[in-house]
Each structure stands twice: as C-alpha cells, then as structure tokens.
Amino acid sequence: MKHVRILIVVALALALAVQMTPALAASGTPNTDPPKPGPDPGTGEQDPFAAMPNLSFPVVATDHIETFYLKTWTDLDGDGEYDGNEFTLTLDADGNPIPIEVLEVIREQYTGGYEGNEGEVYTTYVIGDDGGTVDADLDGVPDMTEPIDMETWLRSMAPWYPQPTTTTSDDPNLIWNVDYVSASNSWQADWVKTADAVMIDFIDWGNPMENINPIVGQRFPVEIALYQKLAEPMTAYKMACLEYPGSKTELFGTSTLDGSGYTWESYYATVLTNRFFAEVWNPDGSITKLDIEPGIGPSGKMNFASAGGGWIPTMPGWHRVWLHTNDPLISLQGAIVNNDEHYIMSTGFLAEELTKNKLELTGIVGDSTFIDVLVVKPSGGKK
C-alpha cells in the first residue's frame, strides 16, 4: 500500500502543477508542416555509420544499458542487413550480459585548426586548499582564473586525440573497435552496474536550460542528466571541444593537458536507467510522448537524449517537458536542478547555484522532474 499512496501523491501533485502554472496557460495554433531536418541532413534519423563516441565521464547504471554490452544478431527478415530489432543481449553461462571490452588506444593526433573557437576563452574556477572555490574579494561570486584565448589554450595543450566521427560497420559490437572507426582512438571512463539505491544530487536539463527557444516544426534536442555524488571517485578522461563548440558538428578530443596522463578522478557520475518515460505537456492541454534514450554525446558524457533527431513542437507557447523515473533504485529526494558547469567535479564541490530566473522554470515532484520552455514561431511570420 505504501507504493500506491506514493503514486497517488505524485499524481495529485502533477495535476496541481498544471492548475498552478501560469506559464502553461498560453496557447497557439498547431503547425502540421513536415519537420525540418535534424542532426542528420534530410531525415533527422540516426546515421548508422556515425561512430559512437568514447565514454569520457563516469556512469552509474541501475540496470543493463545495452550500449555497453555484446549483442547477438538474428536475421529475422532474411535480408542480410542489421536491423535494430534483430539484436539481443549476449548472455554468459550464468545468464548475465557480457560487457564490450574496450582497450585504451590513443594514437591518432588531431591535425585540424580549432575552427569555431574564435572569440572563445578558457577559464576555470580558482580552487582553494579545501578543494572548494575562492572568493578573495568577498563579493559572493567565485573567483575565476584569468581568461586565455581558447585557440591559444588548445594549441598549448596539444597534442589532442579526437573522438571518432564515422565507422565502417553498423555492428553494435564494434562501436569502440579502432579497426572500424575514423580517428583510431578508443578509451572508456569508469562505469558500473549497481544494485544499490542511488540518491540523485542534481539534475542538468542541458539544451532546454540554455536559453534556447525551440521553434515550431523544427527538431529540438532534449538532454537530461542525473548526477550522483560519489563516496569514492571514478575515472574520467580529460576532454575539450576542438571544433565548433555548441554546434551539430562539434568535435571533442582528449589530451594529457598538464602532462600527467589522460585521466582524472571525478566525484560525480551520471546515472542511467531503462525505467523511465518522458513527455511534453502542450499549451493546448494535450500531452506528447517524448522519445529519449540513454546516449553518449560528442564529449563522451552519457545522459538521456533525444532519439530520432529530437522533439518536434507543433505549436507556439509554453510547454512543460517531463522526465519520470520509475526505477525503485533511483530517488530524486533532496536533488536540485543545476548546470554541471557549476560544480568542481574533481573535488565534489558545488561552486554556484542556478540563477533564479532559470530555477523558476524547473521543478522536482516525487521522482519526476520538469522544465518549462517557450516555443516560438518560425521567423518570417509563418505558423
């Protein structure tokens, strides 16, 4: 009965949230035009020959995330081609999935020109002896290091070793095999499948939180990351964006940076599960299923990300985007919404909280979290 009461309380809270949120009162005219392309030109679908980025940031999984495991192919339709529904997890003699073995191979250097970094600067928090931030002038704002031109900084930290961008095989067992990918580099941060309870420390809503307005009829990537603060650190790889930061063609790579090796120890990890669902509450009162799945981004950090190119809003106005977790091992009790850039991951310190105007657009109800986003009409006065 306890679980039933919890579900009732959460459902009631969700219902009240609709009635009490003025932002969702706005309405608009639906647009039925075909969606514009997503990340893959012309279709918005996943390119089967786009390489899987190497995992660069730690992951804690509460169930089996298929990306990490070997799969067995059964040609159900007899066409001789790999189809997504034709792969099942390969099990060992005890019935357990078998992880894909990833060897660290870092050998192909980046030879590009750091395009798209013009005007960008590199700066970090000043860290004190206790591992936290420093506020030398007592103005309530953490001190930052002197900014360095990003291109200058990137060149000073060379050589860089880029993530692969293409592969010659769509066999999911070969996604981290350097014999099949461009930029023959492979590495993998620590990840673990746990049966222990996981308390989420903070939630990062990615793109929806970056003051980017979705546009009616155009694909909009939705990213949600759940972070656990760890009792013991897990190994991550030092990463930076080498080309076109924030774009669909951004390219990340690893480097030794300070000459002490490619890795560092993180007191945070992203948390993943298959037991969740996502949806969008539209301004006209309808609800749209949001297709997201665990995925690795270009930087090598794994979170919940849009499948099929992204969400396609059909009307202007305020929308509420939800992630509902229904995994008994994951709890959002005590969690906050924040930007992962506001943390010193290497020491486990919170440096800054989310700004008030952004925080007001977010919320946590039970084991669900939401963010409100304003969808705008396309430019040119169209629907």
mmCIF file of C-alpha atoms in Angstrom:
data_model
loop_
_atom_site.group_PDB
_atom_site.id
_atom_site.type_symbol
_atom_site.label_atom_id
_atom_site.label_comp_id
_atom_site.label_asym_id
_atom_site.label_seq_id
_atom_site.Cartn_x
_atom_site.Cartn_y
_atom_site.Cartn_z
ATOM 1 C CA MET A 1 0.000 0.000 0.000
ATOM 2 C CA LYS A 2 2.901 2.342 0.604
ATOM 3 C CA HIS A 3 3.808 2.397 -3.091
ATOM 4 C CA VAL A 4 0.179 3.026 -4.028
ATOM 5 C CA ARG A 5 -0.020 6.027 -1.683
ATOM 6 C CA ILE A 6 3.190 7.448 -3.125
ATOM 7 C CA LEU A 7 1.857 7.137 -6.663
ATOM 8 C CA ILE A 8 -1.370 8.870 -5.681
ATOM 9 C CA VAL A 9 0.512 11.745 -4.046
ATOM 10 C CA VAL A 10 2.737 12.184 -7.100
ATOM 11 C CA ALA A 11 -0.228 12.060 -9.469
ATOM 12 C CA LEU A 12 -2.065 14.667 -7.382
ATOM 13 C CA ALA A 13 0.992 16.895 -7.315
ATOM 14 C CA LEU A 14 1.312 16.644 -11.092
ATOM 15 C CA ALA A 15 -2.331 17.564 -11.545
ATOM 16 C CA LEU A 16 -1.981 20.572 -9.239
ATOM 17 C CA ALA A 17 1.108 21.672 -11.130
ATOM 18 C CA VAL A 18 -0.998 22.124 -14.268
ATOM 19 C CA GLN A 19 -3.554 24.279 -12.494
ATOM 20 C CA MET A 20 -0.996 26.418 -10.671
ATOM 21 C CA THR A 21 1.402 27.222 -13.524
ATOM 22 C CA PRO A 22 0.506 30.449 -15.398
ATOM 23 C CA ALA A 23 3.225 29.776 -17.955
ATOM 24 C CA LEU A 24 1.229 26.878 -19.371
ATOM 25 C CA ALA A 25 -1.884 28.989 -19.918
ATOM 26 C CA ALA A 26 -0.542 30.336 -23.222
ATOM 27 C CA SER A 27 -1.884 28.640 -26.322
ATOM 28 C CA GLY A 28 -1.078 28.607 -30.022
ATOM 29 C CA THR A 29 -2.115 27.250 -33.373
ATOM 30 C CA PRO A 30 -0.698 23.811 -34.170
ATOM 31 C CA ASN A 31 1.584 23.528 -37.185
ATOM 32 C CA THR A 32 1.333 20.404 -39.314
ATOM 33 C CA ASP A 33 4.136 21.191 -41.777
ATOM 34 C CA PRO A 34 6.733 18.432 -42.211
ATOM 35 C CA PRO A 35 9.576 18.810 -39.700
ATOM 36 C CA LYS A 36 12.842 20.319 -40.809
ATOM 37 C CA PRO A 37 15.908 18.078 -40.738
ATOM 38 C CA GLY A 38 17.562 17.098 -37.503
ATOM 39 C CA PRO A 39 21.246 16.388 -36.874
ATOM 40 C CA ASP A 40 21.466 14.121 -39.923
ATOM 41 C CA PRO A 41 20.599 16.225 -43.012
ATOM 42 C CA GLY A 42 17.378 15.297 -44.720
ATOM 43 C CA THR A 43 15.951 12.833 -42.240
ATOM 44 C CA GLY A 44 16.643 13.695 -38.640
ATOM 45 C CA GLU A 45 17.281 9.977 -38.100
ATOM 46 C CA GLN A 46 20.379 8.349 -36.664
ATOM 47 C CA ASP A 47 23.143 7.747 -39.179
ATOM 48 C CA PRO A 48 24.082 4.051 -38.838
ATOM 49 C CA PHE A 49 27.645 4.905 -39.860
ATOM 50 C CA ALA A 50 28.155 7.687 -37.335
ATOM 51 C CA ALA A 51 30.710 6.453 -34.825
ATOM 52 C CA MET A 52 29.776 6.035 -31.175
ATOM 53 C CA PRO A 53 31.852 8.479 -29.096
ATOM 54 C CA ASN A 54 34.167 7.020 -26.490
ATOM 55 C CA LEU A 55 32.797 7.233 -22.946
ATOM 56 C CA SER A 56 34.742 10.005 -21.188
ATOM 57 C CA PHE A 57 32.738 10.607 -17.999
ATOM 58 C CA PRO A 58 31.732 8.076 -15.307
ATOM 59 C CA VAL A 59 28.356 6.313 -15.358
ATOM 60 C CA VAL A 60 26.369 4.543 -12.648
ATOM 61 C CA ALA A 61 23.631 2.327 -14.149
ATOM 62 C CA THR A 62 20.842 0.715 -12.156
ATOM 63 C CA ASP A 63 20.006 -1.754 -14.900
ATOM 64 C CA HIS A 64 21.631 -3.024 -18.085
ATOM 65 C CA ILE A 65 22.213 -0.202 -20.574
ATOM 66 C CA GLU A 66 22.524 -2.071 -23.860
ATOM 67 C CA THR A 67 25.200 0.204 -25.329
ATOM 68 C CA PHE A 68 27.794 -1.320 -23.009
ATOM 69 C CA TYR A 69 27.087 -4.989 -23.782
ATOM 70 C CA LEU A 70 27.727 -7.525 -26.533
ATOM 71 C CA LYS A 71 24.723 -8.429 -28.681
ATOM 72 C CA THR A 72 23.714 -11.409 -30.779
ATOM 73 C CA TRP A 73 22.235 -10.834 -34.237
ATOM 74 C CA THR A 74 19.368 -12.890 -35.621
ATOM 75 C CA ASP A 75 18.413 -12.047 -39.219
ATOM 76 C CA LEU A 76 14.654 -12.187 -38.645
ATOM 77 C CA ASP A 77 13.627 -10.846 -42.049
ATOM 78 C CA GLY A 78 16.358 -12.645 -44.017
ATOM 79 C CA ASP A 79 17.615 -9.515 -45.749
ATOM 80 C CA GLY A 80 21.207 -9.913 -44.612
ATOM 81 C CA GLU A 81 21.225 -6.457 -43.050
ATOM 82 C CA TYR A 82 21.421 -5.377 -39.425
ATOM 83 C CA ASP A 83 18.100 -4.101 -38.102
ATOM 84 C CA GLY A 84 17.722 -2.675 -34.623
ATOM 85 C CA ASN A 85 15.092 -5.177 -33.531
ATOM 86 C CA GLU A 86 17.291 -8.118 -34.575
ATOM 87 C CA PHE A 87 19.834 -7.739 -31.755
ATOM 88 C CA THR A 88 19.537 -9.237 -28.287
ATOM 89 C CA LEU A 89 21.974 -9.155 -25.395
ATOM 90 C CA THR A 90 24.560 -11.931 -25.421
ATOM 91 C CA LEU A 91 24.484 -13.828 -22.123
ATOM 92 C CA ASP A 92 27.207 -15.774 -20.358
ATOM 93 C CA ALA A 93 26.765 -19.215 -18.770
ATOM 94 C CA ASP A 94 25.163 -17.615 -15.704
ATOM 95 C CA GLY A 95 22.689 -15.612 -17.780
ATOM 96 C CA ASN A 96 24.445 -12.264 -17.364
ATOM 97 C CA PRO A 97 25.120 -9.787 -20.185
ATOM 98 C CA ILE A 98 28.755 -9.576 -21.325
ATOM 99 C CA PRO A 99 30.328 -6.095 -21.387
ATOM 100 C CA ILE A 100 32.083 -4.961 -24.568
ATOM 101 C CA GLU A 101 35.812 -4.962 -23.887
ATOM 102 C CA VAL A 102 37.351 -1.569 -24.629
ATOM 103 C CA LEU A 103 41.102 -1.185 -24.871
ATOM 104 C CA GLU A 104 42.706 2.225 -24.489
ATOM 105 C CA VAL A 105 44.244 3.084 -27.854
ATOM 106 C CA ILE A 106 45.240 6.736 -28.157
ATOM 107 C CA ARG A 107 47.401 7.188 -31.220
ATOM 108 C CA GLU A 108 45.832 9.369 -33.932
ATOM 109 C CA GLN A 109 46.588 13.035 -33.337
ATOM 110 C CA TYR A 110 44.308 15.909 -34.234
ATOM 111 C CA THR A 111 45.583 17.940 -37.187
ATOM 112 C CA GLY A 112 42.792 20.493 -37.553
ATOM 113 C CA GLY A 113 42.777 24.209 -36.883
ATOM 114 C CA TYR A 114 40.358 24.510 -33.928
ATOM 115 C CA GLU A 115 37.674 26.012 -36.133
ATOM 116 C CA GLY A 116 34.728 27.685 -34.446
ATOM 117 C CA ASN A 117 36.651 28.612 -31.304
ATOM 118 C CA GLU A 118 37.302 32.157 -32.477
ATOM 119 C CA GLY A 119 36.410 34.615 -29.729
ATOM 120 C CA GLU A 120 36.033 31.878 -27.106
ATOM 121 C CA VAL A 121 38.097 31.958 -23.918
ATOM 122 C CA TYR A 122 39.300 29.337 -21.461
ATOM 123 C CA THR A 123 38.867 29.972 -17.738
ATOM 124 C CA THR A 124 38.160 27.851 -14.659
ATOM 125 C CA TYR A 125 37.254 28.282 -11.013
ATOM 126 C CA VAL A 126 40.086 29.191 -8.658
ATOM 127 C CA ILE A 127 40.272 26.251 -6.252
ATOM 128 C CA GLY A 128 41.331 26.656 -2.633
ATOM 129 C CA ASP A 129 43.212 24.279 -0.359
ATOM 130 C CA ASP A 130 39.913 22.698 0.740
ATOM 131 C CA GLY A 131 39.001 21.808 -2.862
ATOM 132 C CA GLY A 132 36.263 24.456 -2.997
ATOM 133 C CA THR A 133 36.052 27.815 -4.731
ATOM 134 C CA VAL A 134 37.817 31.005 -3.625
ATOM 135 C CA ASP A 135 36.125 34.394 -3.191
ATOM 136 C CA ALA A 136 39.091 36.657 -2.472
ATOM 137 C CA ASP A 137 37.183 39.944 -2.812
ATOM 138 C CA LEU A 138 34.166 38.659 -0.824
ATOM 139 C CA ASP A 139 31.682 39.735 -3.484
ATOM 140 C CA GLY A 140 29.734 36.492 -3.264
ATOM 141 C CA VAL A 141 30.953 35.330 -6.697
ATOM 142 C CA PRO A 142 33.571 32.569 -7.073
ATOM 143 C CA ASP A 143 36.903 33.780 -8.432
ATOM 144 C CA MET A 144 37.879 32.635 -11.922
ATOM 145 C CA THR A 145 41.314 32.245 -13.470
ATOM 146 C CA GLU A 146 42.448 34.851 -15.979
ATOM 147 C CA PRO A 147 40.798 34.121 -19.338
ATOM 148 C CA ILE A 148 43.007 32.729 -22.088
ATOM 149 C CA ASP A 149 42.106 32.811 -25.773
ATOM 150 C CA MET A 150 40.634 29.374 -26.430
ATOM 151 C CA GLU A 151 42.632 28.701 -29.607
ATOM 152 C CA THR A 152 45.814 29.664 -27.785
ATOM 153 C CA TRP A 153 44.948 27.369 -24.891
ATOM 154 C CA LEU A 154 44.068 24.445 -27.166
ATOM 155 C CA ARG A 155 47.339 24.771 -29.045
ATOM 156 C CA SER A 156 49.281 24.922 -25.792
ATOM 157 C CA MET A 157 47.705 21.639 -24.662
ATOM 158 C CA ALA A 158 48.403 19.728 -27.893
ATOM 159 C CA PRO A 159 48.671 17.001 -28.955
ATOM 160 C CA TRP A 160 44.940 16.245 -28.925
ATOM 161 C CA TYR A 161 43.393 12.939 -29.883
ATOM 162 C CA PRO A 162 39.886 13.314 -31.378
ATOM 163 C CA GLN A 163 36.762 11.274 -30.904
ATOM 164 C CA PRO A 164 35.906 9.142 -33.965
ATOM 165 C CA THR A 165 33.175 10.548 -36.205
ATOM 166 C CA THR A 166 32.485 7.739 -38.688
ATOM 167 C CA THR A 167 32.578 3.963 -38.753
ATOM 168 C CA THR A 168 32.636 1.358 -41.499
ATOM 169 C CA SER A 169 30.343 -1.033 -39.627
ATOM 170 C CA ASP A 170 26.892 -0.758 -38.061
ATOM 171 C CA ASP A 171 27.553 -3.858 -35.934
ATOM 172 C CA PRO A 172 26.874 -2.648 -32.348
ATOM 173 C CA ASN A 173 29.605 -4.950 -31.032
ATOM 174 C CA LEU A 174 32.247 -2.945 -32.911
ATOM 175 C CA ILE A 175 31.324 0.575 -31.812
ATOM 176 C CA TRP A 176 34.577 1.036 -29.854
ATOM 177 C CA ASN A 177 36.829 -1.051 -32.096
ATOM 178 C CA VAL A 178 39.558 1.174 -33.571
ATOM 179 C CA ASP A 179 39.810 -1.027 -36.660
ATOM 180 C CA TYR A 180 36.406 0.235 -37.819
ATOM 181 C CA VAL A 181 36.327 3.926 -36.908
ATOM 182 C CA SER A 182 37.835 7.136 -38.155
ATOM 183 C CA ALA A 183 40.341 8.658 -35.734
ATOM 184 C CA SER A 184 41.641 5.347 -34.406
ATOM 185 C CA ASN A 185 41.408 6.336 -30.742
ATOM 186 C CA SER A 186 39.498 4.471 -28.047
ATOM 187 C CA TRP A 187 39.126 4.917 -24.318
ATOM 188 C CA GLN A 188 36.456 4.335 -21.717
ATOM 189 C CA ALA A 189 35.765 6.049 -18.407
ATOM 190 C CA ASP A 190 34.673 4.022 -15.391
ATOM 191 C CA TRP A 191 31.113 2.724 -15.385
ATOM 192 C CA VAL A 192 29.321 0.364 -13.062
ATOM 193 C CA LYS A 193 26.054 -1.559 -12.932
ATOM 194 C CA THR A 194 24.780 -1.259 -9.366
ATOM 195 C CA ALA A 195 22.064 -2.948 -7.321
ATOM 196 C CA ASP A 196 22.313 -0.306 -4.593
ATOM 197 C CA ALA A 197 19.983 2.636 -4.066
ATOM 198 C CA VAL A 198 21.108 5.806 -5.841
ATOM 199 C CA MET A 199 20.338 9.271 -4.487
ATOM 200 C CA ILE A 200 20.446 11.909 -7.214
ATOM 201 C CA ASP A 201 22.403 15.012 -6.208
ATOM 202 C CA PHE A 202 21.461 17.303 -9.092
ATOM 203 C CA ILE A 203 19.721 17.331 -12.474
ATOM 204 C CA ASP A 204 21.028 19.127 -15.564
ATOM 205 C CA TRP A 205 18.470 19.823 -18.292
ATOM 206 C CA GLY A 206 21.059 20.593 -20.980
ATOM 207 C CA ASN A 207 19.715 22.368 -24.059
ATOM 208 C CA PRO A 208 16.277 23.231 -22.608
ATOM 209 C CA MET A 209 18.059 25.140 -19.812
ATOM 210 C CA GLU A 210 20.432 27.094 -22.065
ATOM 211 C CA ASN A 211 18.019 29.866 -23.039
ATOM 212 C CA ILE A 212 17.470 28.285 -26.445
ATOM 213 C CA ASN A 213 13.889 28.604 -27.670
ATOM 214 C CA PRO A 214 12.564 25.632 -29.647
ATOM 215 C CA ILE A 215 10.904 26.574 -32.947
ATOM 216 C CA VAL A 216 7.574 25.244 -34.198
ATOM 217 C CA GLY A 217 8.111 22.473 -36.750
ATOM 218 C CA GLN A 218 11.844 22.142 -36.148
ATOM 219 C CA ARG A 219 13.613 19.365 -34.294
ATOM 220 C CA PHE A 220 14.895 20.342 -30.857
ATOM 221 C CA PRO A 221 17.326 18.076 -28.979
ATOM 222 C CA VAL A 222 16.332 17.410 -25.364
ATOM 223 C CA GLU A 223 19.010 16.315 -22.908
ATOM 224 C CA ILE A 224 18.565 15.364 -19.259
ATOM 225 C CA ALA A 225 21.399 14.231 -16.999
ATOM 226 C CA LEU A 226 21.002 12.856 -13.495
ATOM 227 C CA TYR A 227 24.125 13.171 -11.340
ATOM 228 C CA GLN A 228 25.125 11.180 -8.283
ATOM 229 C CA LYS A 229 27.749 12.478 -5.869
ATOM 230 C CA LEU A 230 30.136 9.600 -5.222
ATOM 231 C CA ALA A 231 31.701 8.451 -1.970
ATOM 232 C CA GLU A 232 34.767 7.350 -3.940
ATOM 233 C CA PRO A 233 35.818 8.930 -7.242
ATOM 234 C CA MET A 234 35.602 7.225 -10.624
ATOM 235 C CA THR A 235 37.982 7.695 -13.528
ATOM 236 C CA ALA A 236 37.161 10.184 -16.306
ATOM 237 C CA TYR A 237 39.109 11.412 -19.335
ATOM 238 C CA LYS A 238 40.334 14.968 -19.845
ATOM 239 C CA MET A 239 38.300 16.439 -22.699
ATOM 240 C CA ALA A 240 37.866 19.685 -24.619
ATOM 241 C CA CYS A 241 35.940 20.794 -27.707
ATOM 242 C CA LEU A 242 38.307 21.119 -30.650
ATOM 243 C CA GLU A 243 35.892 22.300 -33.327
ATOM 244 C CA TYR A 244 32.644 24.280 -33.482
ATOM 245 C CA PRO A 245 31.504 24.170 -29.822
ATOM 246 C CA GLY A 246 27.745 24.003 -29.360
ATOM 247 C CA SER A 247 27.044 23.036 -32.980
ATOM 248 C CA LYS A 248 25.873 19.805 -34.592
ATOM 249 C CA THR A 249 29.409 19.202 -35.852
ATOM 250 C CA GLU A 250 31.318 19.860 -32.629
ATOM 251 C CA LEU A 251 34.341 17.616 -32.194
ATOM 252 C CA PHE A 252 35.858 16.693 -28.843
ATOM 253 C CA GLY A 253 39.199 15.143 -28.057
ATOM 254 C CA THR A 254 41.374 14.047 -25.154
ATOM 255 C CA SER A 255 44.813 15.282 -24.116
ATOM 256 C CA THR A 256 47.195 14.898 -21.198
ATOM 257 C CA LEU A 257 46.720 18.671 -20.606
ATOM 258 C CA ASP A 258 49.205 19.005 -17.740
ATOM 259 C CA GLY A 259 51.374 16.090 -18.840
ATOM 260 C CA SER A 260 50.172 13.787 -16.058
ATOM 261 C CA GLY A 261 48.079 11.433 -18.170
ATOM 262 C CA TYR A 262 44.760 11.405 -19.972
ATOM 263 C CA THR A 263 42.571 10.666 -16.954
ATOM 264 C CA TRP A 264 41.338 12.385 -13.810
ATOM 265 C CA GLU A 265 39.186 11.321 -10.864
ATOM 266 C CA SER A 266 35.586 12.584 -10.650
ATOM 267 C CA TYR A 267 33.392 12.706 -7.562
ATOM 268 C CA TYR A 268 30.297 12.785 -9.776
ATOM 269 C CA ALA A 269 28.833 10.314 -12.264
ATOM 270 C CA THR A 270 25.774 10.432 -14.478
ATOM 271 C CA VAL A 271 23.036 7.936 -13.548
ATOM 272 C CA LEU A 272 21.193 5.853 -16.135
ATOM 273 C CA THR A 273 18.234 3.518 -16.153
ATOM 274 C CA ASN A 274 15.842 1.990 -18.666
ATOM 275 C CA ARG A 275 12.949 2.521 -16.261
ATOM 276 C CA PHE A 276 11.708 5.988 -17.186
ATOM 277 C CA PHE A 277 9.480 7.821 -19.606
ATOM 278 C CA ALA A 278 9.354 11.387 -20.873
ATOM 279 C CA GLU A 279 6.560 13.585 -22.150
ATOM 280 C CA VAL A 280 5.651 17.153 -23.036
ATOM 281 C CA TRP A 281 2.601 18.975 -21.718
ATOM 282 C CA ASN A 282 1.482 21.243 -24.559
ATOM 283 C CA PRO A 283 -0.207 24.643 -24.050
ATOM 284 C CA ASP A 284 -3.497 23.342 -25.506
ATOM 285 C CA GLY A 285 -3.761 20.700 -22.771
ATOM 286 C CA SER A 286 -2.583 17.765 -24.872
ATOM 287 C CA ILE A 287 0.365 15.532 -23.957
ATOM 288 C CA THR A 288 3.056 14.389 -26.391
ATOM 289 C CA LYS A 289 5.274 11.370 -25.785
ATOM 290 C CA LEU A 290 8.938 12.370 -25.859
ATOM 291 C CA ASP A 291 11.238 9.779 -27.380
ATOM 292 C CA ILE A 292 14.509 9.802 -25.454
ATOM 293 C CA GLU A 293 17.041 7.123 -24.606
ATOM 294 C CA PRO A 294 20.399 6.703 -22.864
ATOM 295 C CA GLY A 295 23.031 8.027 -25.251
ATOM 296 C CA ILE A 296 26.639 9.221 -25.342
ATOM 297 C CA GLY A 297 27.142 12.797 -26.505
ATOM 298 C CA PRO A 298 30.104 14.120 -28.549
ATOM 299 C CA SER A 299 32.024 14.955 -25.361
ATOM 300 C CA GLY A 300 31.739 11.367 -24.151
ATOM 301 C CA LYS A 301 29.261 12.115 -21.368
ATOM 302 C CA MET A 302 26.251 9.792 -21.224
ATOM 303 C CA ASN A 303 22.753 11.005 -20.361
ATOM 304 C CA PHE A 304 19.151 10.768 -21.520
ATOM 305 C CA ALA A 305 18.991 12.249 -25.017
ATOM 306 C CA SER A 306 16.511 12.701 -27.841
ATOM 307 C CA ALA A 307 16.121 9.773 -30.192
ATOM 308 C CA GLY A 308 15.374 10.259 -33.883
ATOM 309 C CA GLY A 309 16.848 13.751 -34.064
ATOM 310 C CA GLY A 310 14.805 15.476 -31.396
ATOM 311 C CA TRP A 311 11.408 16.711 -30.232
ATOM 312 C CA ILE A 312 9.269 18.490 -32.855
ATOM 313 C CA PRO A 313 6.951 21.064 -31.225
ATOM 314 C CA THR A 314 3.773 21.739 -33.220
ATOM 315 C CA MET A 315 2.542 24.960 -31.591
ATOM 316 C CA PRO A 316 3.977 28.098 -30.007
ATOM 317 C CA GLY A 317 3.663 28.866 -26.319
ATOM 318 C CA TRP A 318 4.901 27.487 -23.028
ATOM 319 C CA HIS A 319 5.473 23.732 -22.851
ATOM 320 C CA ARG A 320 6.402 21.630 -19.826
ATOM 321 C CA VAL A 321 8.931 18.873 -20.516
ATOM 322 C CA TRP A 322 8.917 15.972 -18.025
ATOM 323 C CA LEU A 323 11.205 13.100 -17.157
ATOM 324 C CA HIS A 324 9.502 10.495 -14.966
ATOM 325 C CA THR A 325 11.705 7.851 -13.352
ATOM 326 C CA ASN A 326 10.060 4.667 -12.134
ATOM 327 C CA ASP A 327 13.181 2.832 -11.042
ATOM 328 C CA PRO A 328 12.956 1.707 -7.389
ATOM 329 C CA LEU A 329 16.716 2.207 -7.018
ATOM 330 C CA ILE A 330 16.682 5.889 -8.056
ATOM 331 C CA SER A 331 15.476 8.678 -5.782
ATOM 332 C CA LEU A 332 15.251 12.392 -6.587
ATOM 333 C CA GLN A 333 14.526 13.257 -2.962
ATOM 334 C CA GLY A 334 16.842 16.092 -1.975
ATOM 335 C CA ALA A 335 18.056 16.684 -5.543
ATOM 336 C CA ILE A 336 18.308 20.148 -7.108
ATOM 337 C CA VAL A 337 18.339 21.399 -10.696
ATOM 338 C CA ASN A 338 21.629 22.933 -11.739
ATOM 339 C CA ASN A 339 24.182 23.244 -14.526
ATOM 340 C CA ASP A 340 27.008 20.711 -14.424
ATOM 341 C CA GLU A 341 29.440 23.548 -15.164
ATOM 342 C CA HIS A 342 28.671 24.906 -11.685
ATOM 343 C CA TYR A 343 30.486 22.019 -9.995
ATOM 344 C CA ILE A 344 34.110 21.190 -9.294
ATOM 345 C CA MET A 345 33.827 17.558 -10.292
ATOM 346 C CA SER A 346 37.361 16.672 -9.218
ATOM 347 C CA THR A 347 36.739 17.635 -5.581
ATOM 348 C CA GLY A 348 32.969 17.179 -5.231
ATOM 349 C CA PHE A 349 32.163 20.834 -4.528
ATOM 350 C CA LEU A 350 29.175 22.891 -5.638
ATOM 351 C CA ALA A 351 30.562 26.215 -6.891
ATOM 352 C CA GLU A 352 27.392 28.055 -7.932
ATOM 353 C CA GLU A 353 23.651 27.556 -7.877
ATOM 354 C CA LEU A 354 21.385 28.005 -10.856
ATOM 355 C CA THR A 355 20.255 31.582 -11.476
ATOM 356 C CA LYS A 356 16.836 32.448 -10.078
ATOM 357 C CA ASN A 357 15.218 33.077 -13.459
ATOM 358 C CA LYS A 358 16.262 29.617 -14.702
ATOM 359 C CA LEU A 359 15.434 27.875 -11.445
ATOM 360 C CA GLU A 360 11.876 29.228 -11.574
ATOM 361 C CA LEU A 361 11.320 27.290 -14.814
ATOM 362 C CA THR A 362 12.229 23.944 -13.271
ATOM 363 C CA GLY A 363 10.930 21.634 -10.589
ATOM 364 C CA ILE A 364 11.079 18.207 -8.966
ATOM 365 C CA VAL A 365 7.898 16.364 -7.971
ATOM 366 C CA GLY A 366 8.454 12.991 -6.336
ATOM 367 C CA ASP A 367 10.758 11.095 -8.689
ATOM 368 C CA SER A 368 9.841 13.260 -11.663
ATOM 369 C CA THR A 369 11.454 16.472 -12.875
ATOM 370 C CA PHE A 370 10.312 19.144 -15.324
ATOM 371 C CA ILE A 371 11.408 22.261 -17.159
ATOM 372 C CA ASP A 372 9.224 24.881 -18.839
ATOM 373 C CA VAL A 373 10.322 26.021 -22.301
ATOM 374 C CA LEU A 374 8.870 28.683 -24.588
ATOM 375 C CA VAL A 375 8.330 27.504 -28.162
ATOM 376 C CA VAL A 376 8.356 30.299 -30.737
ATOM 377 C CA LYS A 377 7.023 30.627 -34.280
ATOM 378 C CA PRO A 378 9.435 30.342 -37.192
ATOM 379 C CA SER A 379 10.870 33.639 -38.405
ATOM 380 C CA GLY A 380 9.109 35.230 -41.349
ATOM 381 C CA GLY A 381 5.641 35.208 -39.801
ATOM 382 C CA LYS A 382 4.775 31.599 -40.647
ATOM 383 C CA LYS A 383 2.570 29.457 -38.459
#
